[in-house]
mmCIF file of C-alpha atoms in Angstrom:
data_model
loop_
_atom_site.group_PDB
_atom_site.id
_atom_site.type_symbol
_atom_site.label_atom_id
_atom_site.label_comp_id
_atom_site.label_asym_id
_atom_site.label_seq_id
_atom_site.Cartn_x
_atom_site.Cartn_y
_atom_site.Cartn_z
ATOM 1 C CA UNK P 1 101.447 93.977 102.589
ATOM 2 C CA UNK P 2 99.437 90.785 102.188
ATOM 3 C CA UNK P 3 98.353 88.845 105.246
ATOM 4 C CA UNK P 4 96.186 85.794 105.918
ATOM 5 C CA UNK P 5 93.562 87.088 108.335
ATOM 6 C CA UNK P 6 91.089 85.246 110.563
ATOM 7 C CA UNK P 7 87.955 87.174 109.607
ATOM 8 C CA UNK P 8 85.780 85.221 112.062
ATOM 9 C CA UNK P 9 86.186 82.067 114.109
ATOM 10 C CA UNK P 10 85.368 78.976 112.099
ATOM 11 C CA UNK P 11 86.540 76.488 109.427
ATOM 12 C CA UNK P 12 89.598 77.030 107.197
ATOM 13 C CA UNK P 13 87.818 79.258 104.683
ATOM 14 C CA UNK P 14 87.492 82.052 107.276
ATOM 15 C CA UNK P 15 91.193 82.689 106.505
ATOM 16 C CA UNK P 16 91.271 85.434 103.876
ATOM 17 C CA UNK P 17 94.221 87.038 102.088
ATOM 18 C CA UNK P 18 93.835 90.764 102.762
ATOM 19 C CA UNK P 19 95.865 93.953 102.510
ATOM 20 C CA UNK P 20 97.179 94.863 105.952
ATOM 21 C CA UNK P 21 99.393 97.689 107.237
ATOM 22 C CA UNK P 22 103.093 96.817 107.158
ATOM 23 C CA UNK P 23 104.374 96.823 110.756
ATOM 24 C CA UNK P 24 107.250 98.975 111.994
ATOM 25 C CA UNK P 25 109.763 97.443 114.409
ATOM 26 C CA UNK P 26 109.681 98.895 117.904
ATOM 27 C CA UNK P 27 112.684 99.053 120.198
ATOM 28 C CA UNK P 28 114.140 95.570 120.583
ATOM 29 C CA UNK P 29 112.294 94.216 117.531
ATOM 30 C CA UNK P 30 113.232 93.263 113.992
ATOM 31 C CA UNK P 31 111.132 93.339 110.831
ATOM 32 C CA UNK P 32 111.307 90.066 108.883
ATOM 33 C CA UNK P 33 110.439 89.683 105.205
ATOM 34 C CA UNK P 34 108.780 86.274 105.289
ATOM 35 C CA UNK P 35 110.023 83.495 103.025
ATOM 36 C CA UNK P 36 108.193 80.469 104.460
ATOM 37 C CA UNK P 37 105.674 79.636 107.191
ATOM 38 C CA UNK P 38 105.343 76.443 109.206
ATOM 39 C CA UNK P 39 101.787 75.272 109.916
ATOM 40 C CA UNK P 40 100.881 73.803 113.300
ATOM 41 C CA UNK P 41 97.754 72.340 114.880
ATOM 42 C CA UNK P 42 97.789 75.309 117.252
ATOM 43 C CA UNK P 43 97.034 77.513 114.231
ATOM 44 C CA UNK P 44 93.808 75.612 113.591
ATOM 45 C CA UNK P 45 92.689 75.842 117.218
ATOM 46 C CA UNK P 46 93.416 79.582 117.210
ATOM 47 C CA UNK P 47 91.442 79.992 113.970
ATOM 48 C CA UNK P 48 88.478 78.188 115.569
ATOM 49 C CA UNK P 49 88.707 80.342 118.714
ATOM 50 C CA UNK P 50 89.336 77.471 121.138
ATOM 51 C CA UNK P 51 92.453 78.835 122.824
ATOM 52 C CA UNK P 52 92.258 81.334 125.680
ATOM 53 C CA UNK P 53 93.734 84.804 125.105
ATOM 54 C CA UNK P 54 93.128 84.601 121.341
ATOM 55 C CA UNK P 55 92.346 88.070 119.889
ATOM 56 C CA UNK P 56 88.920 88.854 118.537
ATOM 57 C CA UNK P 57 88.769 88.733 114.719
ATOM 58 C CA UNK P 58 90.058 90.164 112.514
ATOM 59 C CA UNK P 59 93.647 89.228 113.389
ATOM 60 C CA UNK P 60 96.697 87.578 111.821
ATOM 61 C CA UNK P 61 97.439 84.103 113.232
ATOM 62 C CA UNK P 62 100.567 81.954 112.969
ATOM 63 C CA UNK P 63 103.424 81.184 115.326
ATOM 64 C CA UNK P 64 106.315 80.120 113.087
ATOM 65 C CA UNK P 65 108.088 81.750 110.166
ATOM 66 C CA UNK P 66 111.446 82.136 108.522
ATOM 67 C CA UNK P 67 112.824 84.883 106.356
ATOM 68 C CA UNK P 68 115.285 87.757 105.995
ATOM 69 C CA UNK P 69 115.778 90.693 108.378
ATOM 70 C CA UNK P 70 114.458 93.795 106.585
ATOM 71 C CA UNK P 71 114.859 96.381 109.371
ATOM 72 C CA UNK P 72 116.285 96.461 112.871
ATOM 73 C CA UNK P 73 114.746 98.407 115.747
ATOM 74 C CA UNK P 74 116.597 100.465 118.316
ATOM 75 C CA UNK P 75 118.625 98.554 120.885
ATOM 76 C CA UNK P 76 118.942 95.357 118.859
ATOM 77 C CA UNK P 77 122.398 93.788 119.024
ATOM 78 C CA UNK P 78 123.917 90.701 117.437
ATOM 79 C CA UNK P 79 121.611 90.664 114.430
ATOM 80 C CA UNK P 80 121.464 92.864 111.344
ATOM 81 C CA UNK P 81 119.673 93.542 108.092
ATOM 82 C CA UNK P 82 120.059 90.724 105.580
ATOM 83 C CA UNK P 83 120.428 87.957 108.161
ATOM 84 C CA UNK P 84 118.484 84.759 107.455
ATOM 85 C CA UNK P 85 116.494 83.832 110.570
ATOM 86 C CA UNK P 86 113.831 81.573 112.002
ATOM 87 C CA UNK P 87 111.330 83.174 114.384
ATOM 88 C CA UNK P 88 108.634 82.027 116.779
ATOM 89 C CA UNK P 89 105.925 84.253 118.182
ATOM 90 C CA UNK P 90 102.391 83.828 119.492
ATOM 91 C CA UNK P 91 100.526 85.361 116.504
ATOM 92 C CA UNK P 92 101.015 87.306 113.254
ATOM 93 C CA UNK P 93 103.308 84.916 111.329
ATOM 94 C CA UNK P 94 100.884 84.621 108.381
ATOM 95 C CA UNK P 95 102.077 87.803 106.666
ATOM 96 C CA UNK P 96 104.594 89.124 104.160
ATOM 97 C CA UNK P 97 106.274 91.197 106.888
ATOM 98 C CA UNK P 98 106.352 90.348 110.580
ATOM 99 C CA UNK P 99 107.781 92.213 113.572
ATOM 100 C CA UNK P 100 109.354 89.929 116.164
ATOM 101 C CA UNK P 101 111.360 90.603 119.331
ATOM 102 C CA UNK P 102 114.986 90.004 118.392
ATOM 103 C CA UNK P 103 115.290 87.554 121.299
ATOM 104 C CA UNK P 104 112.720 85.309 119.593
ATOM 105 C CA UNK P 105 114.754 84.947 116.406
ATOM 106 C CA UNK P 106 117.800 82.849 115.564
ATOM 107 C CA UNK P 107 120.136 82.810 112.586
ATOM 108 C CA UNK P 108 119.880 79.853 110.240
ATOM 109 C CA UNK P 109 122.784 77.529 109.549
ATOM 110 C CA UNK P 110 124.230 78.251 106.100
ATOM 111 C CA UNK P 111 123.121 74.841 104.841
ATOM 112 C CA UNK P 112 119.509 75.182 106.032
ATOM 113 C CA UNK P 113 116.953 76.290 103.442
ATOM 114 C CA UNK P 114 113.990 78.504 104.289
ATOM 115 C CA UNK P 115 111.680 75.531 103.686
ATOM 116 C CA UNK P 116 113.612 73.375 106.163
ATOM 117 C CA UNK P 117 113.673 76.195 108.690
ATOM 118 C CA UNK P 118 109.882 76.573 108.492
ATOM 119 C CA UNK P 119 109.597 72.852 109.226
ATOM 120 C CA UNK P 120 112.068 72.893 112.096
ATOM 121 C CA UNK P 121 111.447 75.323 114.952
ATOM 122 C CA UNK P 122 108.119 74.498 116.603
ATOM 123 C CA UNK P 123 108.109 70.874 115.477
ATOM 124 C CA UNK P 124 111.488 69.960 116.922
ATOM 125 C CA UNK P 125 111.036 72.139 120.010
ATOM 126 C CA UNK P 126 107.806 70.262 120.748
ATOM 127 C CA UNK P 127 109.492 66.884 120.402
ATOM 128 C CA UNK P 128 112.505 68.051 122.427
ATOM 129 C CA UNK P 129 110.396 69.446 125.251
ATOM 130 C CA UNK P 130 108.368 66.249 125.522
ATOM 131 C CA UNK P 131 111.191 63.717 125.195
ATOM 132 C CA UNK P 132 114.173 65.492 126.716
ATOM 133 C CA UNK P 133 112.969 68.162 129.149
ATOM 134 C CA UNK P 134 109.931 66.342 130.525
ATOM 135 C CA UNK P 135 110.418 62.603 129.942
ATOM 136 C CA UNK P 136 114.245 62.475 130.185
ATOM 137 C CA UNK P 137 114.319 59.556 127.753
ATOM 138 C CA UNK P 138 117.282 57.270 128.425
ATOM 139 C CA UNK P 139 119.135 54.768 126.197
ATOM 140 C CA UNK P 140 117.272 51.463 125.675
ATOM 141 C CA UNK P 141 114.035 52.770 127.183
ATOM 142 C CA UNK P 142 110.843 51.812 125.377
ATOM 143 C CA UNK P 143 108.847 54.668 123.847
ATOM 144 C CA UNK P 144 105.292 54.560 122.485
ATOM 145 C CA UNK P 145 104.952 57.320 119.902
ATOM 146 C CA UNK P 146 101.538 58.150 118.435
ATOM 147 C CA UNK P 147 101.077 60.004 115.117
ATOM 148 C CA UNK P 148 104.615 58.950 114.256
ATOM 149 C CA UNK P 149 104.445 60.149 110.636
ATOM 150 C CA UNK P 150 103.368 63.723 111.418
ATOM 151 C CA UNK P 151 105.594 66.750 111.783
ATOM 152 C CA UNK P 152 106.228 66.298 115.499
ATOM 153 C CA UNK P 153 106.153 62.510 115.104
ATOM 154 C CA UNK P 154 108.999 62.392 112.596
ATOM 155 C CA UNK P 155 110.980 64.915 114.662
ATOM 156 C CA UNK P 156 110.375 62.851 117.822
ATOM 157 C CA UNK P 157 111.501 59.684 116.059
ATOM 158 C CA UNK P 158 114.793 61.262 115.043
ATOM 159 C CA UNK P 159 115.418 62.623 118.546
ATOM 160 C CA UNK P 160 114.376 59.360 120.240
ATOM 161 C CA UNK P 161 116.721 57.279 118.105
ATOM 162 C CA UNK P 162 119.531 59.747 118.789
ATOM 163 C CA UNK P 163 118.840 59.196 122.512
ATOM 164 C CA UNK P 164 118.989 55.416 122.010
ATOM 165 C CA UNK P 165 115.327 54.593 122.690
ATOM 166 C CA UNK P 166 113.377 51.617 121.320
ATOM 167 C CA UNK P 167 110.353 53.094 119.544
ATOM 168 C CA UNK P 168 106.874 51.631 119.049
ATOM 169 C CA UNK P 169 105.370 53.866 116.344
ATOM 170 C CA UNK P 170 101.670 54.076 115.524
ATOM 171 C CA UNK P 171 100.050 55.592 112.439
ATOM 172 C CA UNK P 172 96.854 55.219 110.415
ATOM 173 C CA UNK P 173 98.228 53.699 107.193
ATOM 174 C CA UNK P 174 100.991 51.467 105.907
ATOM 175 C CA UNK P 175 102.363 54.391 103.885
ATOM 176 C CA UNK P 176 102.730 56.482 107.036
ATOM 177 C CA UNK P 177 104.315 53.555 108.854
ATOM 178 C CA UNK P 178 106.861 53.184 106.049
ATOM 179 C CA UNK P 179 107.841 56.814 106.616
ATOM 180 C CA UNK P 180 108.174 56.100 110.352
ATOM 181 C CA UNK P 181 110.386 53.105 109.551
ATOM 182 C CA UNK P 182 112.676 55.316 107.466
ATOM 183 C CA UNK P 183 113.000 57.661 110.465
ATOM 184 C CA UNK P 184 114.171 54.750 112.637
ATOM 185 C CA UNK P 185 111.051 53.247 114.256
ATOM 186 C CA UNK P 186 111.705 49.772 115.668
ATOM 187 C CA UNK P 187 108.075 48.556 115.777
ATOM 188 C CA UNK P 188 105.303 49.624 113.389
ATOM 189 C CA UNK P 189 101.625 49.506 114.388
ATOM 190 C CA UNK P 190 98.635 50.452 112.234
ATOM 191 C CA UNK P 191 96.214 51.602 114.919
ATOM 192 C CA UNK P 192 93.209 51.272 112.564
ATOM 193 C CA UNK P 193 93.739 47.551 112.014
ATOM 194 C CA UNK P 194 95.808 46.499 115.044
ATOM 195 C CA UNK P 195 95.541 46.874 118.815
ATOM 196 C CA UNK P 196 98.686 48.707 119.867
ATOM 197 C CA UNK P 197 98.204 47.779 123.530
ATOM 198 C CA UNK P 198 98.030 44.048 122.807
ATOM 199 C CA UNK P 199 101.039 44.180 120.493
ATOM 200 C CA UNK P 200 103.170 46.070 122.995
ATOM 201 C CA UNK P 201 102.256 43.763 125.867
ATOM 202 C CA UNK P 202 103.143 40.767 123.718
ATOM 203 C CA UNK P 203 106.392 42.196 122.337
ATOM 204 C CA UNK P 204 107.605 43.343 125.774
ATOM 205 C CA UNK P 205 106.506 40.256 127.754
ATOM 206 C CA UNK P 206 103.952 42.396 129.650
ATOM 207 C CA UNK P 207 106.560 45.016 130.605
ATOM 208 C CA UNK P 208 104.873 47.851 128.691
ATOM 209 C CA UNK P 209 106.696 51.076 127.898
ATOM 210 C CA UNK P 210 108.760 53.625 129.800
ATOM 211 C CA UNK P 211 107.476 56.686 127.958
ATOM 212 C CA UNK P 212 104.373 57.580 125.944
ATOM 213 C CA UNK P 213 104.333 60.693 123.727
ATOM 214 C CA UNK P 214 100.691 61.319 122.837
ATOM 215 C CA UNK P 215 99.120 64.055 120.709
ATOM 216 C CA UNK P 216 95.820 62.213 120.246
ATOM 217 C CA UNK P 217 94.263 61.758 123.691
ATOM 218 C CA UNK P 218 90.796 60.305 124.280
ATOM 219 C CA UNK P 219 90.564 56.525 123.966
ATOM 220 C CA UNK P 220 94.225 56.390 122.932
ATOM 221 C CA UNK P 221 95.146 57.900 126.300
ATOM 222 C CA UNK P 222 93.035 55.336 128.169
ATOM 223 C CA UNK P 223 94.888 52.427 126.572
ATOM 224 C CA UNK P 224 98.329 54.008 126.685
ATOM 225 C CA UNK P 225 98.101 55.007 130.349
ATOM 226 C CA UNK P 226 97.695 51.354 131.287
ATOM 227 C CA UNK P 227 100.874 50.428 129.392
ATOM 228 C CA UNK P 228 103.221 52.436 131.596
ATOM 229 C CA UNK P 229 105.867 50.390 133.376
ATOM 230 C CA UNK P 230 107.053 51.395 136.862
ATOM 231 C CA UNK P 231 108.773 54.810 136.619
ATOM 232 C CA UNK P 232 106.935 55.336 133.335
ATOM 233 C CA UNK P 233 106.205 58.859 132.074
ATOM 234 C CA UNK P 234 103.136 59.779 130.049
ATOM 235 C CA UNK P 235 103.497 63.035 128.088
ATOM 236 C CA UNK P 236 100.283 64.436 126.597
ATOM 237 C CA UNK P 237 100.697 67.385 124.219
ATOM 238 C CA UNK P 238 97.560 67.409 122.091
ATOM 239 C CA UNK P 239 93.966 66.274 121.678
ATOM 240 C CA UNK P 240 93.750 65.523 117.959
ATOM 241 C CA UNK P 241 91.035 62.944 118.646
ATOM 242 C CA UNK P 242 88.432 65.715 118.940
ATOM 243 C CA UNK P 243 89.180 67.468 115.644
ATOM 244 C CA UNK P 244 87.500 66.896 112.311
ATOM 245 C CA UNK P 245 88.567 68.070 108.876
ATOM 246 C CA UNK P 246 86.950 71.501 109.317
ATOM 247 C CA UNK P 247 86.139 72.046 112.982
ATOM 248 C CA UNK P 248 85.929 70.370 116.379
ATOM 249 C CA UNK P 249 83.146 67.807 116.260
ATOM 250 C CA UNK P 250 81.301 68.370 119.523
ATOM 251 C CA UNK P 251 79.659 64.944 119.840
ATOM 252 C CA UNK P 252 82.911 63.208 118.977
ATOM 253 C CA UNK P 253 84.791 65.504 121.350
ATOM 254 C CA UNK P 254 82.455 64.649 124.219
ATOM 255 C CA UNK P 255 82.830 60.934 123.492
ATOM 256 C CA UNK P 256 86.624 61.125 123.381
ATOM 257 C CA UNK P 257 86.816 63.283 126.509
ATOM 258 C CA UNK P 258 84.492 60.904 128.332
ATOM 259 C CA UNK P 259 86.848 58.068 127.397
ATOM 260 C CA UNK P 260 89.717 59.616 129.358
ATOM 261 C CA UNK P 261 89.957 57.767 132.679
ATOM 262 C CA UNK P 262 89.626 59.532 135.985
ATOM 263 C CA UNK P 263 93.030 59.362 137.627
ATOM 264 C CA UNK P 264 93.136 59.036 141.408
ATOM 265 C CA UNK P 265 96.321 60.892 142.526
ATOM 266 C CA UNK P 266 97.444 58.307 145.162
ATOM 267 C CA UNK P 267 97.385 55.637 142.433
ATOM 268 C CA UNK P 268 100.166 57.540 140.659
ATOM 269 C CA UNK P 269 102.296 57.050 143.766
ATOM 270 C CA UNK P 270 101.620 53.347 144.156
ATOM 271 C CA UNK P 271 102.172 52.637 140.462
ATOM 272 C CA UNK P 272 105.277 54.856 140.323
ATOM 273 C CA UNK P 273 104.186 56.635 137.139
ATOM 274 C CA UNK P 274 104.006 60.250 136.022
ATOM 275 C CA UNK P 275 101.529 62.232 133.931
ATOM 276 C CA UNK P 276 102.784 65.405 132.251
ATOM 277 C CA UNK P 277 101.223 67.725 129.729
ATOM 278 C CA UNK P 278 102.246 70.792 127.762
ATOM 279 C CA UNK P 279 101.356 73.068 124.894
ATOM 280 C CA UNK P 280 104.232 75.006 123.350
ATOM 281 C CA UNK P 281 101.810 77.789 122.396
ATOM 282 C CA UNK P 282 101.553 78.680 126.082
ATOM 283 C CA UNK P 283 105.322 78.496 126.672
ATOM 284 C CA UNK P 284 106.251 81.388 124.380
ATOM 285 C CA UNK P 285 107.225 83.500 127.403
ATOM 286 C CA UNK P 286 110.020 81.010 128.242
ATOM 287 C CA UNK P 287 112.274 82.795 125.772
ATOM 288 C CA UNK P 288 115.667 81.801 127.178
ATOM 289 C CA UNK P 289 114.648 78.170 127.566
ATOM 290 C CA UNK P 290 113.311 77.958 124.007
ATOM 291 C CA UNK P 291 116.410 79.684 122.595
ATOM 292 C CA UNK P 292 118.681 77.260 124.429
ATOM 293 C CA UNK P 293 116.698 74.250 123.257
ATOM 294 C CA UNK P 294 116.657 75.489 119.665
ATOM 295 C CA UNK P 295 120.418 76.040 119.774
ATOM 296 C CA UNK P 296 120.907 72.421 120.862
ATOM 297 C CA UNK P 297 118.614 71.199 118.099
ATOM 298 C CA UNK P 298 120.390 73.255 115.439
ATOM 299 C CA UNK P 299 123.694 71.709 116.552
ATOM 300 C CA UNK P 300 122.186 68.294 115.833
ATOM 301 C CA UNK P 301 120.965 69.571 112.461
ATOM 302 C CA UNK P 302 124.499 70.658 111.585
ATOM 303 C CA UNK P 303 125.708 67.155 112.494
ATOM 304 C CA UNK P 304 123.009 65.720 110.180
ATOM 305 C CA UNK P 305 121.366 63.909 113.101
ATOM 306 C CA UNK P 306 118.123 65.809 112.482
ATOM 307 C CA UNK P 307 116.524 66.428 109.098
ATOM 308 C CA UNK P 308 112.974 67.858 108.888
ATOM 309 C CA UNK P 309 110.471 65.913 106.806
ATOM 310 C CA UNK P 310 108.382 68.198 104.590
ATOM 311 C CA UNK P 311 105.246 66.407 103.475
ATOM 312 C CA UNK P 312 103.485 69.183 101.574
ATOM 313 C CA UNK P 313 104.171 72.682 100.259
ATOM 314 C CA UNK P 314 101.542 75.300 99.434
ATOM 315 C CA UNK P 315 101.782 78.817 98.013
ATOM 316 C CA UNK P 316 100.666 81.593 100.359
ATOM 317 C CA UNK P 317 97.513 82.159 98.298
ATOM 318 C CA UNK P 318 96.341 78.637 99.281
ATOM 319 C CA UNK P 319 97.091 78.870 102.992
ATOM 320 C CA UNK P 320 93.456 78.109 103.948
ATOM 321 C CA UNK P 321 93.642 74.921 101.869
ATOM 322 C CA UNK P 322 96.934 74.072 103.568
ATOM 323 C CA UNK P 323 95.331 74.430 107.006
ATOM 324 C CA UNK P 324 92.443 72.195 105.943
ATOM 325 C CA UNK P 325 94.892 69.547 104.732
ATOM 326 C CA UNK P 326 96.798 69.655 108.026
ATOM 327 C CA UNK P 327 93.585 69.432 110.030
ATOM 328 C CA UNK P 328 92.404 66.433 107.989
ATOM 329 C CA UNK P 329 95.237 64.388 109.578
ATOM 330 C CA UNK P 330 96.038 63.037 106.103
ATOM 331 C CA UNK P 331 99.341 64.881 105.964
ATOM 332 C CA UNK P 332 102.759 63.424 106.732
ATOM 333 C CA UNK P 333 105.744 65.365 107.998
ATOM 334 C CA UNK P 334 105.421 69.143 108.111
ATOM 335 C CA UNK P 335 103.111 71.313 106.002
ATOM 336 C CA UNK P 336 104.969 74.405 104.792
ATOM 337 C CA UNK P 337 103.580 77.532 103.126
ATOM 338 C CA UNK P 338 105.855 79.433 100.731
ATOM 339 C CA UNK P 339 105.607 83.221 100.472
#
C-alpha cells in the first residue's frame, strides 16, 4: 500500500509517499480502506518531532481518517465489512489502509460524505471539548474566539451560536472575517489592523468576556487574559504563534513564550477566573468520552446545526504541500486530503 511517511523530523518535504506493508487487523481492530484524511496542526508538530512519545522516523503520522471497513478482526461486534466510518487514532492515518481499534471508529450518517467526515471528527471534538466540557458556555455569555476562520474556529463558531453565546471573532484578513460572519460571528476584528482588547472593552463597557478560546498563545494570551470578567474561563489549546510556514521559528518562539505573563495562583482566586488547557492529541485514551462527544456532535450534524467548512482539498500525492499550506496559516476551514 502507499503511505505518507515521516522520513526524518523537519519541514513538510520530509513527508514522502512510500510503499509500506498493508496492516492486518488484530483482535478488536478493523482494517479501513481510506477515502479521505483530515489534516490537523498536531500532524505538523508530530512531523517536526516536537511532541513527546512520537516514534522515531520512519513512521506514518496522522490522527484522523474516514473510509470503508475492509476487514474485521476477531471479537469485533456492531460493525462489519462495507460500513462507512470515521476514525481517530494517535498515528498512522496517512495511508491507503489503516488498522484502528473498533472502539475508535463510528459509522457515518447516510447524508455525510467522506470529505465532510474528514473535516468533522477532530475539529468538532476540539471545539466541543473547549466550549462545552471545559468552559460550559452558557446562553448570552460573551466569547472571544481567535483564529475564527480556521477548521476549529468555524466549528467553534457553529457550536457557540447553537449554545446562544455572543461571539467576538478575530482573524487576519477581511476575507476570513467574512467567513466568520457567515458562521454566525456577532463582532468581527482584524487583529492585524485593530486592537481586539480595546474593541472588546469599548463594546462591552469594560465588562470584557466570559470565555476565551485561544489556539494562538503568546502575546495574544497576554491581552486576552486581562479581558476575562469575573467567573471568566480562559481555554488555551494551541500555540500557533510560534510556528512558521515550514518549522518552528526558535527566535520567534522565545519571544512569544516570553510574552506570556507569569500567573500568580492566588490572583486567580481573587479575580475569580480560570485557566484551562488541553491538546486532543493527548486525550486519545479517553475513548468513551470522545465517542460520547462525537455522538452528540453527529446528532447536531443530522439536525443541520453543524456543517463542516472545507477550505482546501488536495490529492494524496500532494499531502506534503497540503501540510505546508495548513502550517502557513493562510488556510480557512479544514484542509482535507483525498485518497
